[in-house]
GROMACS .gro file of C-alpha atoms in nm:
model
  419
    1UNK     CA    1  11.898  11.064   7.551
    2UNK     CA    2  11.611  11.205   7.725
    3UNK     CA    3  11.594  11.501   7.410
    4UNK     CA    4  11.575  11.191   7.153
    5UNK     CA    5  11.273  11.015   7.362
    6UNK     CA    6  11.062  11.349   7.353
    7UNK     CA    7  11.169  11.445   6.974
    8UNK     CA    8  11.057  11.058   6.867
    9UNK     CA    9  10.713  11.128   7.111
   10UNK     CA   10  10.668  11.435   6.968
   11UNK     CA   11  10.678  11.295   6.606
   12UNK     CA   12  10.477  10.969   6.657
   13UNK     CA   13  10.257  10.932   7.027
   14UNK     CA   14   9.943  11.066   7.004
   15UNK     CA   15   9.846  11.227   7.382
   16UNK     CA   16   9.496  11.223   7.522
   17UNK     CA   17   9.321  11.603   7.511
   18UNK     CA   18   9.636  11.749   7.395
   19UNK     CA   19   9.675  11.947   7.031
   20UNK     CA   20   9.887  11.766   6.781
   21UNK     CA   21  10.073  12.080   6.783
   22UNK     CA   22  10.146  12.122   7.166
   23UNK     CA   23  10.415  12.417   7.174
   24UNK     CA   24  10.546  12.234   7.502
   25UNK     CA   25  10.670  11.863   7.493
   26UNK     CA   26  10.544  11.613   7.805
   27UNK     CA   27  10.779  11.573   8.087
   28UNK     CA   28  10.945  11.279   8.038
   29UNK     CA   29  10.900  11.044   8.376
   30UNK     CA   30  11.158  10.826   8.500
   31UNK     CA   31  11.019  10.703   8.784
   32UNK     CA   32  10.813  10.767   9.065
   33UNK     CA   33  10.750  10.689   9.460
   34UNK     CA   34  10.456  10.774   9.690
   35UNK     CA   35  10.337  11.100   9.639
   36UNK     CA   36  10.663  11.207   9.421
   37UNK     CA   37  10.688  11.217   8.975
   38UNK     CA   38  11.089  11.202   8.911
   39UNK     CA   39  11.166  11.367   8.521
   40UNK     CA   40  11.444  11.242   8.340
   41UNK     CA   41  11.540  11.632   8.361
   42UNK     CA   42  11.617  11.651   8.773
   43UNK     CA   43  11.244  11.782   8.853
   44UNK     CA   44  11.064  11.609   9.187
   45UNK     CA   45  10.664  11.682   9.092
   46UNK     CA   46  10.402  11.631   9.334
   47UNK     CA   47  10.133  11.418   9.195
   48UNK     CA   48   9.820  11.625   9.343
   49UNK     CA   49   9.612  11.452   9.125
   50UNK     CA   50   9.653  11.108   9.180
   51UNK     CA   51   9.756  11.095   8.770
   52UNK     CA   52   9.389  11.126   8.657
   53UNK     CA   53   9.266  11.010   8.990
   54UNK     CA   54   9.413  10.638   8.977
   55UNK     CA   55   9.676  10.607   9.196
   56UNK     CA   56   9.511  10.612   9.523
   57UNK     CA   57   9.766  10.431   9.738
   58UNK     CA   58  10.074  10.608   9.580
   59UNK     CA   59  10.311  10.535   9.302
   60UNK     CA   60  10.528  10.211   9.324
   61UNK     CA   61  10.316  10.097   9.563
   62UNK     CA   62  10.540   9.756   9.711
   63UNK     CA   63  10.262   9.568   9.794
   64UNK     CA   64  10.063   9.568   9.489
   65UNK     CA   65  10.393   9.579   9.288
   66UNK     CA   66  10.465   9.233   9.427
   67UNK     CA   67  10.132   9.153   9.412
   68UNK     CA   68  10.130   9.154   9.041
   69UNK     CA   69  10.467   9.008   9.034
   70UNK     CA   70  10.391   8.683   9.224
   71UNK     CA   71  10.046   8.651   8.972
   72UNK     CA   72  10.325   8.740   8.671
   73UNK     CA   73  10.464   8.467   8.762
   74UNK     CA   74  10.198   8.216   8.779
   75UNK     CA   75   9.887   8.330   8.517
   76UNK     CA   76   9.950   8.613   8.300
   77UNK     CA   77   9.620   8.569   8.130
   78UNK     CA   78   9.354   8.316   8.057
   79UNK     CA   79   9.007   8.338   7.822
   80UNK     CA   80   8.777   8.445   8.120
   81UNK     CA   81   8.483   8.262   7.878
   82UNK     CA   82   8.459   7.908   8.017
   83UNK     CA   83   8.762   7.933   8.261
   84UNK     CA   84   8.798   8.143   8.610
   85UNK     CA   85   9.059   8.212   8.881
   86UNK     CA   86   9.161   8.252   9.220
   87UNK     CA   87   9.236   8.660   9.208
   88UNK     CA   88   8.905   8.729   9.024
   89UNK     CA   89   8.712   8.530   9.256
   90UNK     CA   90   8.883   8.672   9.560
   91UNK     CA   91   8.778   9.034   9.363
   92UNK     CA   92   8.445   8.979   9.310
   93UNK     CA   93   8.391   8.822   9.668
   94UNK     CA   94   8.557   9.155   9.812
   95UNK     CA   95   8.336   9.377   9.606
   96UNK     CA   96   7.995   9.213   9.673
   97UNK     CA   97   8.090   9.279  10.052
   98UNK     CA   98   8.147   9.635  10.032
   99UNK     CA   99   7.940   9.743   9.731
  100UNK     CA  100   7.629   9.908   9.862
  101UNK     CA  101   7.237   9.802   9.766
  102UNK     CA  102   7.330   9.416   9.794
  103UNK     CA  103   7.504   9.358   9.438
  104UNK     CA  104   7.508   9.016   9.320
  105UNK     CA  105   7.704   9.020   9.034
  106UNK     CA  106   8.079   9.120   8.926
  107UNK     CA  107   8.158   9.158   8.508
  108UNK     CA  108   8.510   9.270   8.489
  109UNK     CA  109   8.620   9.511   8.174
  110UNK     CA  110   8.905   9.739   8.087
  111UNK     CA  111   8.835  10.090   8.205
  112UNK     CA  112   8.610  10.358   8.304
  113UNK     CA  113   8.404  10.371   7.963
  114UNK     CA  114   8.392  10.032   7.956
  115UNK     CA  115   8.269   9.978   8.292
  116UNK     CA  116   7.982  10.202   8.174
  117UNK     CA  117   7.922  10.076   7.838
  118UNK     CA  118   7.888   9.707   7.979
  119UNK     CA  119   7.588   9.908   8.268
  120UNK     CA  120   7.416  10.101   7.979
  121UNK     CA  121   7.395   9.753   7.747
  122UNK     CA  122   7.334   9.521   8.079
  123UNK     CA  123   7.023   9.756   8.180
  124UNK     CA  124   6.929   9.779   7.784
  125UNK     CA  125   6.901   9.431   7.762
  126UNK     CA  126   6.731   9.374   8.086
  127UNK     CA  127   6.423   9.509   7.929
  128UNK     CA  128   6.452   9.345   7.557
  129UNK     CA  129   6.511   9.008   7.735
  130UNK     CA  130   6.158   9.067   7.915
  131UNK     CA  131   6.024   9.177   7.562
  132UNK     CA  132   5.946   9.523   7.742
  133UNK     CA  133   5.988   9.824   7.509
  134UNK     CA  134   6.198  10.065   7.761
  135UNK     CA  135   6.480  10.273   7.526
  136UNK     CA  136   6.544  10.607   7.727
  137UNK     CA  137   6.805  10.690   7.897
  138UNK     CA  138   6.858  10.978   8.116
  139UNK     CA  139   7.162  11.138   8.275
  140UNK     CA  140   7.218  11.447   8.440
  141UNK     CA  141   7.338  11.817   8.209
  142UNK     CA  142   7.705  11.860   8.304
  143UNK     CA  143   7.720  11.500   8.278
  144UNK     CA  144   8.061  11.260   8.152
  145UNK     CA  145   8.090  10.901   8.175
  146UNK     CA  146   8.364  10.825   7.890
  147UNK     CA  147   8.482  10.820   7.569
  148UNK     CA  148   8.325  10.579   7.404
  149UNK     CA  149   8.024  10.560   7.172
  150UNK     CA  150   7.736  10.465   7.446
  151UNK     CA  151   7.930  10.641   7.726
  152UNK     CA  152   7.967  10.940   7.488
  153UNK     CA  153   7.618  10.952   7.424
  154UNK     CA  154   7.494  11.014   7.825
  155UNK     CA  155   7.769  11.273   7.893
  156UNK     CA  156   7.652  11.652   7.769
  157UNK     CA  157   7.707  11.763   7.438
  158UNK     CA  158   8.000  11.933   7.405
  159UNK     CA  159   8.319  12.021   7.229
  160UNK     CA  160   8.435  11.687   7.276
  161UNK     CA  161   8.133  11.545   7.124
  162UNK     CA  162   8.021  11.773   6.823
  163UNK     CA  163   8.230  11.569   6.549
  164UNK     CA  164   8.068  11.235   6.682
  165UNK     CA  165   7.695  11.380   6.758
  166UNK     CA  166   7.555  11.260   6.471
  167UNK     CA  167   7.574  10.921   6.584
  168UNK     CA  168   7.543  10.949   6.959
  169UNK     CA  169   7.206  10.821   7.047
  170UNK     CA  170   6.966  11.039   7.184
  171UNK     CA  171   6.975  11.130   7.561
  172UNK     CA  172   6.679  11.267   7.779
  173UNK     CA  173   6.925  11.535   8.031
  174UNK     CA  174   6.792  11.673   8.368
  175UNK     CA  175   6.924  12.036   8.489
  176UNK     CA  176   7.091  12.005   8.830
  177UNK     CA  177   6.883  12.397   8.862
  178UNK     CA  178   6.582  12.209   8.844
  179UNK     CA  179   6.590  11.871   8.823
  180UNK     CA  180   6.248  11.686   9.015
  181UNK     CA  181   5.979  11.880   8.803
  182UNK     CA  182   6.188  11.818   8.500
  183UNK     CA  183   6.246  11.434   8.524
  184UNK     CA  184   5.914  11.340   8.708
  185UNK     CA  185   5.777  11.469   8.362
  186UNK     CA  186   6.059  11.272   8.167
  187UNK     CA  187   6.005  10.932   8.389
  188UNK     CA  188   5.582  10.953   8.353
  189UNK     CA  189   5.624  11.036   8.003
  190UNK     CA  190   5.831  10.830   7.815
  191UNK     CA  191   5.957  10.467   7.838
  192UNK     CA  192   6.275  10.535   8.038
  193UNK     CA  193   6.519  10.237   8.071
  194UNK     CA  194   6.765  10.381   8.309
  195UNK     CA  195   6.919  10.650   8.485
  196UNK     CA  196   7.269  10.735   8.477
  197UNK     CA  197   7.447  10.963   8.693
  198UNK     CA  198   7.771  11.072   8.856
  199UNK     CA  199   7.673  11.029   9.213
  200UNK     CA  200   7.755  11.356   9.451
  201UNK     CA  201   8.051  11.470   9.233
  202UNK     CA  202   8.045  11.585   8.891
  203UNK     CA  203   8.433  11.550   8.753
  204UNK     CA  204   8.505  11.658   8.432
  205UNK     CA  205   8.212  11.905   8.458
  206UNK     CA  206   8.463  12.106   8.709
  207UNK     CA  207   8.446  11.891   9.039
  208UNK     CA  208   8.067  12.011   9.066
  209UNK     CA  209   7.967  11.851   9.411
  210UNK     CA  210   7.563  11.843   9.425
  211UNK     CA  211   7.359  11.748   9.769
  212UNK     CA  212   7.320  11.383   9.876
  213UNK     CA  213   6.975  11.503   9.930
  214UNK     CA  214   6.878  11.600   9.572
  215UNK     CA  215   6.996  11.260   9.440
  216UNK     CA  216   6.834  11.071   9.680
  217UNK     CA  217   6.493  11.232   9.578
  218UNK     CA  218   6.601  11.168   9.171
  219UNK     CA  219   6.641  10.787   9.228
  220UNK     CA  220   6.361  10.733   9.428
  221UNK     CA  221   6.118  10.916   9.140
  222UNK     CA  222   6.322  10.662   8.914
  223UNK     CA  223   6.274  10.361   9.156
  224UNK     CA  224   5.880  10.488   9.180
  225UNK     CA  225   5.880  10.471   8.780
  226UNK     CA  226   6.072  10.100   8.736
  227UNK     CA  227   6.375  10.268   8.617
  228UNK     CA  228   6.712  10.115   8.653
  229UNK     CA  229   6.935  10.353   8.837
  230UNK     CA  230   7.316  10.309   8.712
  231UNK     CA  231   7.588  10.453   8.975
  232UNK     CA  232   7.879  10.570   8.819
  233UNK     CA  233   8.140  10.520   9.081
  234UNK     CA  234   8.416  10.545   8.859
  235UNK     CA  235   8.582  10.882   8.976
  236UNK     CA  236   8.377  10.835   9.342
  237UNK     CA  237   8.495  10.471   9.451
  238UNK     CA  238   8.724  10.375   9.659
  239UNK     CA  239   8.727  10.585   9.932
  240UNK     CA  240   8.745  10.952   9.752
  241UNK     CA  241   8.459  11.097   9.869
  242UNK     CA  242   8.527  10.980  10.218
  243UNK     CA  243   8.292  10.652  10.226
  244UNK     CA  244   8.421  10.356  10.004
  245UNK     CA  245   8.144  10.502   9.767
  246UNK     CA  246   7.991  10.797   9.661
  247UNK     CA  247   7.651  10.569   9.712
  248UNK     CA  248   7.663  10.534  10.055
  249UNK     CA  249   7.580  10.919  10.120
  250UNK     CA  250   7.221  10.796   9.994
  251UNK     CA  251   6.949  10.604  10.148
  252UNK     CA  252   6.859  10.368   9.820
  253UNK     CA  253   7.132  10.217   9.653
  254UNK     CA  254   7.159  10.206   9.296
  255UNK     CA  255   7.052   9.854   9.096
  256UNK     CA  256   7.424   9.886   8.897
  257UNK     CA  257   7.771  10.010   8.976
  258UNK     CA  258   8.006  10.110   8.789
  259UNK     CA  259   8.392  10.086   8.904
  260UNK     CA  260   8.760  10.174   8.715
  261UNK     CA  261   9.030  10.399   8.794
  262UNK     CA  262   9.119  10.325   9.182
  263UNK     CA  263   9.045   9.981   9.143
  264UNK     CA  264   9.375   9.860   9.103
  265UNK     CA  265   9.548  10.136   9.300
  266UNK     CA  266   9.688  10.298   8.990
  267UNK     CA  267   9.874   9.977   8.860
  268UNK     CA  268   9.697   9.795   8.570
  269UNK     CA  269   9.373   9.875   8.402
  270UNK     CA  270   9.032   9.711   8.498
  271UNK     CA  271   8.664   9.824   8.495
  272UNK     CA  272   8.406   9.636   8.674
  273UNK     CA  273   8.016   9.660   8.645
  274UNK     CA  274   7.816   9.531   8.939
  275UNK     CA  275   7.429   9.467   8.964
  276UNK     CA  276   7.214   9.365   9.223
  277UNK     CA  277   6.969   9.059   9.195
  278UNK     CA  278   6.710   9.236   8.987
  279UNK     CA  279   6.934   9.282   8.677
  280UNK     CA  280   7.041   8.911   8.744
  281UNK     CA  281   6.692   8.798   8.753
  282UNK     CA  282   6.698   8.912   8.343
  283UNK     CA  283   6.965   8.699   8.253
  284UNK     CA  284   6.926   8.370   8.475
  285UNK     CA  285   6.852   8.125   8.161
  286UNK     CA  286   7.036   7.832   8.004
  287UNK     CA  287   6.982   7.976   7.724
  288UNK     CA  288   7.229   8.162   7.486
  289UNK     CA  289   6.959   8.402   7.314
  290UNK     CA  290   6.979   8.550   7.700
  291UNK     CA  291   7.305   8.556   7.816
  292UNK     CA  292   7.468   8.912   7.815
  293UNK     CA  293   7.620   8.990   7.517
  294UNK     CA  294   7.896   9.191   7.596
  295UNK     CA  295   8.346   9.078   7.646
  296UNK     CA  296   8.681   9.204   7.657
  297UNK     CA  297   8.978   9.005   7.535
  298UNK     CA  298   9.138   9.112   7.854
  299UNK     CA  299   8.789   9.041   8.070
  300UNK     CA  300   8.918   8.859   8.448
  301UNK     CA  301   9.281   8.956   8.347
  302UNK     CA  302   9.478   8.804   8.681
  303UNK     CA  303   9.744   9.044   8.689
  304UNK     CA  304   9.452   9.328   8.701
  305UNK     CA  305   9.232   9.159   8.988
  306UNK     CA  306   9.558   9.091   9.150
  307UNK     CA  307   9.674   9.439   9.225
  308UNK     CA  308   9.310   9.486   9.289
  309UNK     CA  309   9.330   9.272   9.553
  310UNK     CA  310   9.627   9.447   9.693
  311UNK     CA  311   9.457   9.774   9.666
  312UNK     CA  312   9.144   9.660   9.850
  313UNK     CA  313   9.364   9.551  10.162
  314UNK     CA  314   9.561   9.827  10.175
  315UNK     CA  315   9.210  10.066  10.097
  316UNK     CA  316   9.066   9.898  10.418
  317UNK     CA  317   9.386   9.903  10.673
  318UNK     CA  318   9.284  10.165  10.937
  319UNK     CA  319   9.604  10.366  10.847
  320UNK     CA  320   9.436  10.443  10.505
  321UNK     CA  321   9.085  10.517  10.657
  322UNK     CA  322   9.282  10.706  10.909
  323UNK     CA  323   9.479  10.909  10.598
  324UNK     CA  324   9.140  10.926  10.391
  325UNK     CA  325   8.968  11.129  10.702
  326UNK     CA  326   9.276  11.333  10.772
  327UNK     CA  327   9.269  11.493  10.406
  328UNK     CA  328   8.907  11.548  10.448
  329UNK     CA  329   8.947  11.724  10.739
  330UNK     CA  330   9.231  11.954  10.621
  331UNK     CA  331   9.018  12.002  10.274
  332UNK     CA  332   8.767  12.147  10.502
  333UNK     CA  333   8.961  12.352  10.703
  334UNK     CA  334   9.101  12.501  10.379
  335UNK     CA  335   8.754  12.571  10.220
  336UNK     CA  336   8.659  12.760  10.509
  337UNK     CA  337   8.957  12.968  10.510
  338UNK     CA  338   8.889  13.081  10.150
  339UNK     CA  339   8.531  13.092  10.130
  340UNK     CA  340   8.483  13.457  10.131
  341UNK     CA  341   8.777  13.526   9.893
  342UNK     CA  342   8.688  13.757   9.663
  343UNK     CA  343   8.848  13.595   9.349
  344UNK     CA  344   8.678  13.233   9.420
  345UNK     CA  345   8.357  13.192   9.259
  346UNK     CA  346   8.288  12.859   9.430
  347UNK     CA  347   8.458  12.633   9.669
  348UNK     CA  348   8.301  12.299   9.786
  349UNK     CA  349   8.505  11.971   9.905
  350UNK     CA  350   8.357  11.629   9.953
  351UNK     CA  351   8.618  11.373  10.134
  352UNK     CA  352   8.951  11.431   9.932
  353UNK     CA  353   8.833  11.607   9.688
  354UNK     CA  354   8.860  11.983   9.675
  355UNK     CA  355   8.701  12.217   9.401
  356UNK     CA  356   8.775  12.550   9.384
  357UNK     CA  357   8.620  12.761   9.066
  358UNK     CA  358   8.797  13.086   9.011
  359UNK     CA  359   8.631  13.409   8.920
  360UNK     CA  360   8.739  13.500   8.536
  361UNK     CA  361   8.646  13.778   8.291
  362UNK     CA  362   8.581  13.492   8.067
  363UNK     CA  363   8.302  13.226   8.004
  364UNK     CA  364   8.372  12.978   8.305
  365UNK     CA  365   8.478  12.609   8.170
  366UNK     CA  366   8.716  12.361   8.029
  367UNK     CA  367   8.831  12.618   7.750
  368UNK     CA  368   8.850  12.893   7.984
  369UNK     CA  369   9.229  13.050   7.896
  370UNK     CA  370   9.338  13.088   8.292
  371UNK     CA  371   9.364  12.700   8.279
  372UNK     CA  372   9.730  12.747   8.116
  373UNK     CA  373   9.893  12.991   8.354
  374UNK     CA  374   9.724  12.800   8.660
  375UNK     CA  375   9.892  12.481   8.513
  376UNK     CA  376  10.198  12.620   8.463
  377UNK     CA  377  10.221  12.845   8.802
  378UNK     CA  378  10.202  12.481   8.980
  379UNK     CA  379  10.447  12.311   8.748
  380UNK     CA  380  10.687  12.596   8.817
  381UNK     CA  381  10.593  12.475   9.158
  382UNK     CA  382  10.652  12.146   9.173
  383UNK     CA  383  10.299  12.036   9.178
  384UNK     CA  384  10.120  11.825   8.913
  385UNK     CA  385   9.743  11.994   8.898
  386UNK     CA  386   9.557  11.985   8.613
  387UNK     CA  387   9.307  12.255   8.626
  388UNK     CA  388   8.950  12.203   8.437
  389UNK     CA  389   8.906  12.542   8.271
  390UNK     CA  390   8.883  12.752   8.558
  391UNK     CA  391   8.878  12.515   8.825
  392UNK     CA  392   9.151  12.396   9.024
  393UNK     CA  393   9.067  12.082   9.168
  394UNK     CA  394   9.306  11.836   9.421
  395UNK     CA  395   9.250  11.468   9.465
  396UNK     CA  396   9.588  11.354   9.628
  397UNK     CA  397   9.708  10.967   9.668
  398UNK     CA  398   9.594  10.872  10.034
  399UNK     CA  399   9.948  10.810  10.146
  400UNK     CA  400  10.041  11.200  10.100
  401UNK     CA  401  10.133  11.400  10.431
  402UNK     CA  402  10.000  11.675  10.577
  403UNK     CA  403  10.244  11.894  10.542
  404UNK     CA  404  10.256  11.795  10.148
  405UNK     CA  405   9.914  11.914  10.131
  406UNK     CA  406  10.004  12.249  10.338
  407UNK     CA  407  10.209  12.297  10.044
  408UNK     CA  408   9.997  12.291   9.760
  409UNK     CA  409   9.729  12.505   9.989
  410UNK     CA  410  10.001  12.746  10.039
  411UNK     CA  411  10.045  12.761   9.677
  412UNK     CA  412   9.713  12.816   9.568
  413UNK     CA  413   9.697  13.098   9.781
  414UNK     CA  414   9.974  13.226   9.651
  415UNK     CA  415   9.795  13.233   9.287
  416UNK     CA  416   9.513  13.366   9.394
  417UNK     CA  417   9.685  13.663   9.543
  418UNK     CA  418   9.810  13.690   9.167
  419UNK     CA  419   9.565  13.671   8.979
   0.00000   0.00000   0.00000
């Protein structure tokens, strides 16, 4: 049975960043528990990488599972224009008391891209509904905030974006090498809207962790200059970094947020885009020429803020604080032990997330060609990483063990000493 599900997925699913023709089919999951992937084929994979970062809390969760069952079995889904409900209002209320810089406002989307697309258009339209002529946008080089069209545009140029650049607006990007000089001249010189950035962590760019201190000095040139500063939390929230957010490493808070992936603990999909009472102050009119102009079919879904609301408990229970610091500690630990290795170009770590860039022969990133042995040497070890290029990079579920992670550090010593 299993052979049939792959040869029918193989002939008609279309996988994210994979080739069409993949020489290897996907494992095909059966289930899963805490820390643990189960294949239909016997294997027991541990999930190092939170499956794209999501699942925080681990997989099958029981509290948010039942979470979404009790909400199943009351509101599936209602039109979130002109109606509301309990588990988005219970959301947003949890948010605006642990969101940094004061937020006032909650609008709920579908994912990461979404979450950033609703930022970039709600800080757009800030300035046309004030009839001020603001249009630039800058991010940081290195830079990815998602896949779609006004996302695409603030991530750097790329692979991924050269069949789509021709209609990807244009961008003003900032070097991390040199940033102040370069976008104290961009902010004095042009009509900048907003400023969009990953803050402290860097992930598809290779897990490329930058000082609290150099981002506090790039928002406050762009609070200096009336520029909106966009936070996109949506890799950082949640507790990954070791604070809730990625935000709270800096002394001025950002005047958006953007949230996804942890949000619901893995479960269901939902973005959210917060901003504080400046943004607010833009829309506050009775009129509809004003209002944002911006929905998802799906916007408020109750199953979504639901498992959210499960997530958020469980995120602030000391035990998960308790787990959160733990994994930070041993992350650090680790990076010591390996910092003068001589086949590790870098190594950094930032709460639970550990980033270690391997020396190659080759251009370093994503297409580097060590990425596929590295993937499969953990595979053949039981572990799920997904290396970027030539960086290896863990992010475990909060719930994993220490000796679990002892076991994936053991391993990646044990490539090293191969490669």
């Amino acid at each position: 049975m299993s052979k049939e599900l792959q040869h029918i997925d193989t002939e008609h699913i279309w996988h994210p960043f994979t080739p069409l023709l993949e020489d290897k089919p996907p494992f095909l999951v059966k289930s899963a528990e805490g820390v643990y992937l189960y294949t239909a084929d016997g294997k027991k994979i541990l999930d190092a990488v939170s499956s794209w970062w999501v699942n925080i809390h681990g997989h099958a969760n029981k509290k948010i599972a039942e979470a979404i069952y009790k909400q199943a079995m009351e509101l599936e889904q209602v039109i979130f224009a002109g109606f509301t409900h309990e588990p988005a209002i219970k959301l947003a209320k949890s948010l605006i008391e642990i969101l940094p810089g004061q937020q006032r406002r909650i609008f709920y989307s579908d994912n990461g891209s979404t979450a950033v697309e609703a930022a970039l258009k709600m800080a757009m339209q800030y300035w046309y509904n004030q009839k001020k002529e603001k249009r630039t946008i800058v991010a940081l080089e290195g830079a990815y905030h998602g896949d779609t069209f006004g996302a695409m545009s603030t991530g750097s140029r790329s692979t991924f974006t050269r069949p789509f650049d021709h209609w990807l607006f244009n961008v003003e990007f900032v070097s991390l090498e040199n940033p102040i000089e370069s976008f104290e001249k961009i902010a004095q010189g042009k009509d900048v809207a907003a400023f969009l950035y990953e803050p402290l962590v860097q992930g598809t760019a290779g897990m490329k962790i930058y000082p609290k201190e150099l981002l506090e000095q790039l928002i406050q040139i762009a609070k200096s200059n009336d520029i909106i500063c966009i936070a996109d939390e949506v890799m950082t929230g949640f507790g990954r970094t070791g604070k809730l957010f990625a935000s709270e490493y800096c002394a001025t808070p950002p005047d958006i947020i953007c949230m996804s992936k942890g949000i619901t603990g893995g479960f269901i999909p939902l973005g959210a885009t917060a901003c504080n009472a400046k943004i607010e102050q833009a829309f506050l009119s009775s009129s509809r020429e004003n209002m944002f102009f911006h929905g998802h079919s799906y916007t408020g879904n109750p199953l979504a803020c639901a498992a959210a609301n499960a997530s958020m408990e469980i995120l602030k229970a000391p035990e998960t604080l308790s787990q959160i610091n733990m994994i930070s500690e041993m992350h650090k630990a680790f990076m010591k032990s390996l910092e003068h290795h001589p086949k590790i170009a870098h190594i950094k770590s930032l709460g639970t997330i550990l980033s270690i860039e391997i020396k190659t022969n080759n251009e370093p990133g994503y297409f580097n060609n060590i990425r596929d042995y590295m993937y499969d040497f953990f595979i053949n070890n039981d572990i799920l990483l997904r290396p970027l290029g030539n960086t290896i990079y863990l992010l475990p579920p909060y719930v994993i063990e220490a000796h679990e992670i002892k076991y994936i550090y053991s391993k990646i010593s044990e490539l090293l000493e191969q490669l």
